CSV table of C-alpha atoms in Angstrom, one decimal:
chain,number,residue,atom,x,y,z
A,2,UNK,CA,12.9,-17.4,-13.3
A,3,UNK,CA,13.1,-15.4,-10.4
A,4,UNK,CA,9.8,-14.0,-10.6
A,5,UNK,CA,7.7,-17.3,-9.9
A,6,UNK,CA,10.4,-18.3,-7.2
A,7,UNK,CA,9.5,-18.3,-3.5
A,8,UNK,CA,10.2,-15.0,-1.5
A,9,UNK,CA,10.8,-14.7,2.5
A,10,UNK,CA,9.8,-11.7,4.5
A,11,UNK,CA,10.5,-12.2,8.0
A,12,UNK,CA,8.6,-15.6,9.1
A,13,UNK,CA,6.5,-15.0,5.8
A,14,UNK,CA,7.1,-17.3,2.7
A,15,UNK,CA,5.5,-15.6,-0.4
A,16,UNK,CA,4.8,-18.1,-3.0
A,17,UNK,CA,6.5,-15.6,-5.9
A,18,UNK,CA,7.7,-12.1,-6.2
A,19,UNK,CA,4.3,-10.6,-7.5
A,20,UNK,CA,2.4,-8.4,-5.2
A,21,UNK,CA,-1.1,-7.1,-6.0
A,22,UNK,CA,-0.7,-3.4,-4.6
A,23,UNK,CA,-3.4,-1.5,-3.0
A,24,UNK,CA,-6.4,-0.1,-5.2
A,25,UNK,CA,-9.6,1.5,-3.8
A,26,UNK,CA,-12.4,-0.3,-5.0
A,27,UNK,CA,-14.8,2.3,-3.6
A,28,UNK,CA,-17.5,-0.1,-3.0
A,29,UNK,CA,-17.9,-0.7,0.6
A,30,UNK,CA,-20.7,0.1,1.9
A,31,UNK,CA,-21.4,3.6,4.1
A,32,UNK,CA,-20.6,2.2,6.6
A,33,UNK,CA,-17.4,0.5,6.2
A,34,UNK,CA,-18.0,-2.7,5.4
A,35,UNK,CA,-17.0,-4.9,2.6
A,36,UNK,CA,-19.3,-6.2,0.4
A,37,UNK,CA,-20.0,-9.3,-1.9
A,38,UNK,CA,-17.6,-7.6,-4.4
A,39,UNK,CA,-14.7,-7.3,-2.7
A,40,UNK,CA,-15.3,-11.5,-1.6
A,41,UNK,CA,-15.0,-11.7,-5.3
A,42,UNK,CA,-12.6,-9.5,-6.0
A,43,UNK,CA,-9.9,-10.2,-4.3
A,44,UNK,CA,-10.2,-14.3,-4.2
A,45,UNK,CA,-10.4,-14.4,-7.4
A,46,UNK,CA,-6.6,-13.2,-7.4
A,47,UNK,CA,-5.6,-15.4,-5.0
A,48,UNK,CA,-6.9,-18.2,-7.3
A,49,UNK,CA,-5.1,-16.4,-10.3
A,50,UNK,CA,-1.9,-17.2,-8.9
A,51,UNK,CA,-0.8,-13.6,-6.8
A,52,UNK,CA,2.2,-14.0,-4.3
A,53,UNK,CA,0.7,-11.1,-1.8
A,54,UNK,CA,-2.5,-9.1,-2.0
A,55,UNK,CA,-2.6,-6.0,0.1
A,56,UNK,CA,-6.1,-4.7,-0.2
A,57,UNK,CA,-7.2,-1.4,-1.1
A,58,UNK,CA,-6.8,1.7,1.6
A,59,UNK,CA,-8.5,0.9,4.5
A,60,UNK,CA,-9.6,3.9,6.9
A,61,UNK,CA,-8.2,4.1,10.7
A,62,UNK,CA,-11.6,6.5,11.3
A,63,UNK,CA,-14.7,8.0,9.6
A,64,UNK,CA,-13.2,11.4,8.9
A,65,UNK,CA,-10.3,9.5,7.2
A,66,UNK,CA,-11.7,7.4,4.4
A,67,UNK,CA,-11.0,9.0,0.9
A,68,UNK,CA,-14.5,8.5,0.0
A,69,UNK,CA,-18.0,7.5,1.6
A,70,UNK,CA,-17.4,3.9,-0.2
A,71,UNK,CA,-14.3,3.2,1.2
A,72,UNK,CA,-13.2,0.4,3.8
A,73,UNK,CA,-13.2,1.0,7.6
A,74,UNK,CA,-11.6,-0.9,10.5
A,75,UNK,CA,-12.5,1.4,12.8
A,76,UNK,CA,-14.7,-0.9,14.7
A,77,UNK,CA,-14.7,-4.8,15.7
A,78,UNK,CA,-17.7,-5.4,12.9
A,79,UNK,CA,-15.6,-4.3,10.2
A,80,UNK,CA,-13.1,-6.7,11.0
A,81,UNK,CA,-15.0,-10.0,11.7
A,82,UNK,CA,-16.6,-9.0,8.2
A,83,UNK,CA,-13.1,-9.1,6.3
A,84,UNK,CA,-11.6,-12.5,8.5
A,85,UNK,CA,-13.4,-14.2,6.2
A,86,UNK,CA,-12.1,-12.4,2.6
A,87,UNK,CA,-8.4,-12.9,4.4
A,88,UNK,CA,-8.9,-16.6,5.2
A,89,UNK,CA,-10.2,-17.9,1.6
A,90,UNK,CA,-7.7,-15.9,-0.2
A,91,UNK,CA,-5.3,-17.8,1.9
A,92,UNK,CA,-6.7,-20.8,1.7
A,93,UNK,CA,-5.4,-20.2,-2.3
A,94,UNK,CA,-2.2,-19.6,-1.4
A,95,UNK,CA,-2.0,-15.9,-1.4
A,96,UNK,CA,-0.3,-13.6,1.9
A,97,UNK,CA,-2.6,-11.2,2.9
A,98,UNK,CA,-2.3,-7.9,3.9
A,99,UNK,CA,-4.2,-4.7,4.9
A,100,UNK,CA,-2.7,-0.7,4.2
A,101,UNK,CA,-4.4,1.2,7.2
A,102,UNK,CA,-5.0,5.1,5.9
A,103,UNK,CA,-6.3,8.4,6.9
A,104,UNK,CA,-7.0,10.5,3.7
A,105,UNK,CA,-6.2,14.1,5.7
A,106,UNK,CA,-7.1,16.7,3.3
A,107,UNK,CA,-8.2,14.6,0.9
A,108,UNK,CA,-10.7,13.0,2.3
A,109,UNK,CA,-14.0,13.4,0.2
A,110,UNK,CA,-16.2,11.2,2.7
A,111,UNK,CA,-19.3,13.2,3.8
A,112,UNK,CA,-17.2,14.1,7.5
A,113,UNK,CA,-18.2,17.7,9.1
A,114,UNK,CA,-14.2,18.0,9.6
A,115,UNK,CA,-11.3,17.7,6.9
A,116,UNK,CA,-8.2,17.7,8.5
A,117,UNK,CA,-4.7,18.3,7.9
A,118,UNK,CA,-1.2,19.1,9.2
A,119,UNK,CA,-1.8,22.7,7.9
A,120,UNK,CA,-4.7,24.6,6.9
A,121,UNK,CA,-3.7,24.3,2.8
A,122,UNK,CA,-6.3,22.7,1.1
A,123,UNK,CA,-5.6,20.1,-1.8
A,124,UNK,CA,-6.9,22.5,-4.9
A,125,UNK,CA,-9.3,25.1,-5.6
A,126,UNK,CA,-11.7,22.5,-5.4
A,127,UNK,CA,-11.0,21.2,-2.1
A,128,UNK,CA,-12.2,21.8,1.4
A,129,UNK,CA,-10.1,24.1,3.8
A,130,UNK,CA,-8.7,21.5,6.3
A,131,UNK,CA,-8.2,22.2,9.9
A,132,UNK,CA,-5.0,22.3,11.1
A,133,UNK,CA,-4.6,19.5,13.4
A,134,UNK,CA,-4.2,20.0,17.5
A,135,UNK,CA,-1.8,17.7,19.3
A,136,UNK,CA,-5.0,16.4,20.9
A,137,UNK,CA,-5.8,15.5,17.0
A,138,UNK,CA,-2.6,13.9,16.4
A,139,UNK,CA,-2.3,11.4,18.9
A,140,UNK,CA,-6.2,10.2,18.6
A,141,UNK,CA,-5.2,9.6,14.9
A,142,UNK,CA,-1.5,7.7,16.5
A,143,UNK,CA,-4.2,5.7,18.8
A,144,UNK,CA,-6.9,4.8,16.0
A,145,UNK,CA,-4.1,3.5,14.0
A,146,UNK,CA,-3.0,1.4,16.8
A,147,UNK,CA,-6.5,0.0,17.3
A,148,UNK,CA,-7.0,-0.6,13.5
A,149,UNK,CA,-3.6,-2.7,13.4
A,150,UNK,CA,-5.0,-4.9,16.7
A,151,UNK,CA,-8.2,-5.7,14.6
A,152,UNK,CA,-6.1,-6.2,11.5
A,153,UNK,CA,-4.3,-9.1,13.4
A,154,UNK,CA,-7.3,-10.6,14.6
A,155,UNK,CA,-9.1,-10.9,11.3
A,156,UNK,CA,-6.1,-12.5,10.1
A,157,UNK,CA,-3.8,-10.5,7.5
A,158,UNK,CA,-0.4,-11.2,7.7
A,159,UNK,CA,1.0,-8.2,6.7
A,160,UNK,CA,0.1,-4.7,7.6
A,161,UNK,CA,0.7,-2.1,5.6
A,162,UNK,CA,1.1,1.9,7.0
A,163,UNK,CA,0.1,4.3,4.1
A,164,UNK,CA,2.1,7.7,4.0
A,165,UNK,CA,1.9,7.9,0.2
A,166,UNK,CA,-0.5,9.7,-2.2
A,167,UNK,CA,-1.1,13.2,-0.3
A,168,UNK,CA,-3.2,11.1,2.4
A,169,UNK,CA,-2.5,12.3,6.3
A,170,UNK,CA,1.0,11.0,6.6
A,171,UNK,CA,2.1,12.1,4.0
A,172,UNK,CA,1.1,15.4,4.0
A,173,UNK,CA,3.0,15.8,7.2
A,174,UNK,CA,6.2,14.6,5.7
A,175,UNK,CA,6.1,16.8,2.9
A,176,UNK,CA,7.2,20.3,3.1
A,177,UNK,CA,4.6,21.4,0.3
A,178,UNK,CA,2.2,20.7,3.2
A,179,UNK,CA,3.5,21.1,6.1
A,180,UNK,CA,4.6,24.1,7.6
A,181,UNK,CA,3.7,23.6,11.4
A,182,UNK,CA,6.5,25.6,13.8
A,183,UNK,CA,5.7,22.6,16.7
A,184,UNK,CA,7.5,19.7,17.3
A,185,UNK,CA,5.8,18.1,14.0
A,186,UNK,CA,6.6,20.6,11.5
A,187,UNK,CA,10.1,22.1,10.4
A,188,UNK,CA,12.9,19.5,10.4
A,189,UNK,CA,13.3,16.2,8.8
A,190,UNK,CA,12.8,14.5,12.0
A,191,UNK,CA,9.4,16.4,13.4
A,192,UNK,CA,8.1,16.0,10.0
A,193,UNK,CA,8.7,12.2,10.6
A,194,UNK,CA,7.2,12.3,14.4
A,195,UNK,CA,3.9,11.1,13.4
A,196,UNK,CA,4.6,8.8,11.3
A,197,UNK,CA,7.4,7.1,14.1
A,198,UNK,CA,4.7,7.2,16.7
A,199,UNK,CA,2.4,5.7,14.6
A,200,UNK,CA,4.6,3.1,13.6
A,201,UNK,CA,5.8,2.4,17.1
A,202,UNK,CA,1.7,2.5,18.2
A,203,UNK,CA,1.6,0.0,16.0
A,204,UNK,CA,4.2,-2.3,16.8
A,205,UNK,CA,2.5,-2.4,20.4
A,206,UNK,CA,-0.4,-5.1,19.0
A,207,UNK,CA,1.1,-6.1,16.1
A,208,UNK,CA,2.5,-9.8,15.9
A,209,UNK,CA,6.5,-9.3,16.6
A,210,UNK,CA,6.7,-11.9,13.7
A,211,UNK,CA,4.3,-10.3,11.2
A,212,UNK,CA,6.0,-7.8,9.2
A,213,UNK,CA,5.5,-4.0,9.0
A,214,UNK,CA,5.2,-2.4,5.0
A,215,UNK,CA,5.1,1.1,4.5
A,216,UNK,CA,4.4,2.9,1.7
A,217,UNK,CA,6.1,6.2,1.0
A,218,UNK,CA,5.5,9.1,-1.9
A,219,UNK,CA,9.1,9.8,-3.1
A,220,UNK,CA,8.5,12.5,-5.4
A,221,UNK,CA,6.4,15.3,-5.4
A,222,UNK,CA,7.3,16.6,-8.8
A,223,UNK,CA,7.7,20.1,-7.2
A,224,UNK,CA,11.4,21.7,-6.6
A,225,UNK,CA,10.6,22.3,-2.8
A,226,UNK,CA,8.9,19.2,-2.7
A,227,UNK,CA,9.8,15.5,-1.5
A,228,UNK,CA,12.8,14.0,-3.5
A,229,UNK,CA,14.2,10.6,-2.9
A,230,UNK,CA,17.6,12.3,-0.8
A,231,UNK,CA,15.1,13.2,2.0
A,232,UNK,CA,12.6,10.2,1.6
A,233,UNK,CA,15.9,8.5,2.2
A,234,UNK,CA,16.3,10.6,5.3
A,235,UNK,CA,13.0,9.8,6.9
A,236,UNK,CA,13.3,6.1,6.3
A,237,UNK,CA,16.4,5.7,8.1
A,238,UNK,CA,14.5,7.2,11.2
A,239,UNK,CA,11.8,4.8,11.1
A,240,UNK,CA,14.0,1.9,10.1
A,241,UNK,CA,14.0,-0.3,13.1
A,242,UNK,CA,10.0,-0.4,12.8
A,243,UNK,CA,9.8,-1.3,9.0
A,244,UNK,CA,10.4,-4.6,7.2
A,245,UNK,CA,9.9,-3.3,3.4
A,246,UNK,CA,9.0,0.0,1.8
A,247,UNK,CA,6.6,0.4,-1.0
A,248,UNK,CA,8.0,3.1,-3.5
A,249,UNK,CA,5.4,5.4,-5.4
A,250,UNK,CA,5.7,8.9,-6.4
A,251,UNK,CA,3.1,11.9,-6.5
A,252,UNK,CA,-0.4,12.5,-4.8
A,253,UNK,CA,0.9,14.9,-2.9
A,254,UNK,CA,-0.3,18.1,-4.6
A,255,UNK,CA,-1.9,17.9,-8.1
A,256,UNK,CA,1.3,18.0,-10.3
A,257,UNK,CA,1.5,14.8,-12.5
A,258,UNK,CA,4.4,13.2,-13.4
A,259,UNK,CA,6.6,14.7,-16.3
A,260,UNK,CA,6.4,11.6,-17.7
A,261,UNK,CA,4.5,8.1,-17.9
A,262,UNK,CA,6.3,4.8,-19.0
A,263,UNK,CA,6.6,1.5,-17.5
A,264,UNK,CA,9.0,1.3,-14.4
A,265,UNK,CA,8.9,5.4,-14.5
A,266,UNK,CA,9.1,5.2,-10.9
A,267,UNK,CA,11.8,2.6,-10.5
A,268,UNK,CA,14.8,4.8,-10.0
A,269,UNK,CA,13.3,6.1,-7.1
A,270,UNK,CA,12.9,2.4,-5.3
A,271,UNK,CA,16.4,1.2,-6.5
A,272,UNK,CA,17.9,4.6,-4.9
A,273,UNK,CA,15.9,4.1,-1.6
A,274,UNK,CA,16.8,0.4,-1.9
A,275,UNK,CA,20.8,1.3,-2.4
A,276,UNK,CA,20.5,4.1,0.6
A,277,UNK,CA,18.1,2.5,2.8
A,278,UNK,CA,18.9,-0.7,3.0
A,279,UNK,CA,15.5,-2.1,3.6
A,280,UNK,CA,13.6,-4.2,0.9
A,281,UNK,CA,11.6,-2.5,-1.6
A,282,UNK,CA,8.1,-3.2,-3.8
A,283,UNK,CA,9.0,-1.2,-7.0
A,284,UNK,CA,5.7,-0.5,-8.8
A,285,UNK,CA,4.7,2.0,-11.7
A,286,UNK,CA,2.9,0.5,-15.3
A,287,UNK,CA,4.4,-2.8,-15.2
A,288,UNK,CA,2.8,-5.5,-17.6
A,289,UNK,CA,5.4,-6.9,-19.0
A,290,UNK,CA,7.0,-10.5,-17.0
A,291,UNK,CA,10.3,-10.2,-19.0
A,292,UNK,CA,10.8,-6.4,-17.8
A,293,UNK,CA,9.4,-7.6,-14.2
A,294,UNK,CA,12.0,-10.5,-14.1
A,295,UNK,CA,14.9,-7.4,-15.4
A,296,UNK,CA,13.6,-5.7,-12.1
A,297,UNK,CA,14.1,-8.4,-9.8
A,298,UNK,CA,17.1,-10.1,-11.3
A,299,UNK,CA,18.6,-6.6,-11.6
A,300,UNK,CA,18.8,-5.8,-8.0
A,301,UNK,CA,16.4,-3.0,-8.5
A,302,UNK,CA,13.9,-4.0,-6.4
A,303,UNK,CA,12.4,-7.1,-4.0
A,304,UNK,CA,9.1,-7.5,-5.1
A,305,UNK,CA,7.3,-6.0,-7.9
A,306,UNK,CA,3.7,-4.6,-7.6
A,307,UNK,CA,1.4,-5.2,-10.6
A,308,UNK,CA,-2.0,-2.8,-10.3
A,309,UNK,CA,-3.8,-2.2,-13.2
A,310,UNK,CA,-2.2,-5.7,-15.0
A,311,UNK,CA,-3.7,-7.2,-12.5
A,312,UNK,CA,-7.7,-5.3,-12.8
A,313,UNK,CA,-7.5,-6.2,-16.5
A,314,UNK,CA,-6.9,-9.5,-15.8
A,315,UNK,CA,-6.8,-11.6,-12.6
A,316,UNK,CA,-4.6,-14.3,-13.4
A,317,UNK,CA,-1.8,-12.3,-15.0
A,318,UNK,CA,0.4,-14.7,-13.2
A,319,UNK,CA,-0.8,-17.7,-14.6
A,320,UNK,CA,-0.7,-16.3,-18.2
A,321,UNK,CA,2.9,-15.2,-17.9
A,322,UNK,CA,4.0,-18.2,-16.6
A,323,UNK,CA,2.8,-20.0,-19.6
A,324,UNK,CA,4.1,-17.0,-21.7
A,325,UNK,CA,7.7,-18.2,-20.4
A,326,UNK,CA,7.3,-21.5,-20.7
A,327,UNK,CA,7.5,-22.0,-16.9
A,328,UNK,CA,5.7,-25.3,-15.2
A,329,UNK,CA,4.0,-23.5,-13.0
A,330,UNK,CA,0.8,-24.5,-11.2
A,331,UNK,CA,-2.3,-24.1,-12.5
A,332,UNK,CA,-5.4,-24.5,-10.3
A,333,UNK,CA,-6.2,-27.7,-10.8
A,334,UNK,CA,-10.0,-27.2,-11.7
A,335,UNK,CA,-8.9,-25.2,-15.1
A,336,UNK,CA,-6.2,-27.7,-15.9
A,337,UNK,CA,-8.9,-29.3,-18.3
A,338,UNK,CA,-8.5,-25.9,-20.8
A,339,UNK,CA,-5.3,-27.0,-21.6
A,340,UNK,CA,-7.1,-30.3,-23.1
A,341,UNK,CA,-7.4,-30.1,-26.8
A,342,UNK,CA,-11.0,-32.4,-28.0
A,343,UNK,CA,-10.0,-34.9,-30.6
């Protein structure tokens, strides 16, 4: 089955087609750094069998962690403390890799500043964000660049850029929230700007042979909002400086979906897929290995993401192997469950 079989990204071998996708954990400490449970946490699905684990959204800066609890790499502490997550969950045979954020005007850290593309905060709940200078703009492009350099020295091999969700990068890509008259507001292409430089920052001290994910938002759910036609758009500008995109939907503003079903978000990743043509991580309420092997034998996507299968239970891999009645490898310590006592 395609699902368990190897999958190459650039000079990376994954050992299957499962990814475990990003999910704040929101239990690092106030400071940053990872803790005992995230050791724990994501090991134990390396052991359970997981292709590639990109952990939770990691902030580029104080002011742009979601929540006081969330991972930093802001500083060269925070990365020696995750080298060693990354090297025992590859020591199990996972990839690793790291989705660098900055929550914008959702950030719900305890920061003096929220800020924004455009002063339009998130709800009625939310904070008025300040509109960002250009002065603002390119400390974020450089603290992404610095965040990536310390993501290759602790290890990952894979870094992720998140412009999903409603977080910073997204918001300026979306015309819901951005309505800027400078060079990064307006067209397709200013909208994009940030995102480019930040991409191209990156690529300045990132391994040439590591690759690049981003993950994109899109839908919006909103008629003047993101659609895949201009996602479409935006990733043929930052093509050259991507090696797979990560389709979700939403996050943007607080409009839910119209609908929730397994693979509701897969036409989206096939059409970027089709248009694109970069490699996609389709993701959305998948549980099922038979309708995650459809996916992948389908054409519809390159890798399927597996998020809240995988929090209820960590070897979801390992189970649905043995659902399909695959050999697959078992670590070899739990091989003795199999054994029936006579």
């Amino acid at each position: 089955m395609k699902l368990f079989t190897p999958y190459t990204l650039k000079n990376l071998q994954l050992r299957n087609h499962i990814v475990m996708p990003p999910m704040c954990m929101y239990s690092a400490g106030t400071d940053g750094m990872p803790t005992d449970f995230h050791f724990t946490h994501y090991t134990s699905r390396a052991v359970g069998g997981v292709g590639l684990i990109i952990m939770e959204a990691t902030a580029v800066i104080p002011c742009g962690r979601i929540s006081d609890h969330c991972l930093g790499l802001w500083n060269d502490r925070q990365a020696e403390a995750l080298a060693p997550i990354v090297a025992a969950c590859r020591k199990q045979g996972a990839a690793m890799a790291i989705q660098l954020n900055h929550a914008g005007r959702k950030c719900e850290a305890d920061e003096p500043v929220v800020y924004a593309p455009s002063a339009i905060p998130f709800d009625e709940k939310s904070p008025m964000p300040r509109e960002m200078t250009r002065a603002d703009i390119q400390d974020t492009v450089q603290a992404f660049r610095a965040a990536a350099a310390r993501a290759a020295a602790a290890g990952f091999d894979i870094v992720e850029i998140h412009a999903a969700h409603g977080y910073l990068l997204s918001e300026f890509l979306s015309p819901l929230t951005n309505i800027r008259t400078d060079e990064y507001g307006g067209s397709t292409e200013n909208r994009t700007r940030l995102l480019k430089e930040v991409l191209e920052a990156v690529h300045e001290v990132w391994p040439a042979e590591r690759p690049v994910l981003l993950r994109v938002s899109a839908e919006d759910y909103e008629p003047d909002g993101m659609h895949p036609e201009e996602m479409a758009r935006i990733l043929k500008i930052v093509k050259p400086y991507v090696d797979m995109v990560d389709i979700s939907t939403g996050g943007v503003v607080p409009t839910p979906p119209p609908a929730l079903y397994p693979g509701y978000q897969l036409k989206a990743a096939e059409y970027i897929r089709q248009q694109v043509g970069l490699p996609t991580i389709a993701v959305g309420l998948l549980t099922d290995p038979h309708h995650v092997e459809e996916i992948l034998c389908g054409g519809r996507a390159d890798l399927t993401a597996l998020g809240r299968a995988l929090l209820r239970d960590p070897y979801w891999v390992l189970h649905a192997a043995r659902e399909l009645d695959l050999d697959y490898p078992w670590p070899e310590q739990y091989l003795r469950g199999f054994k029936v006592r006579k």
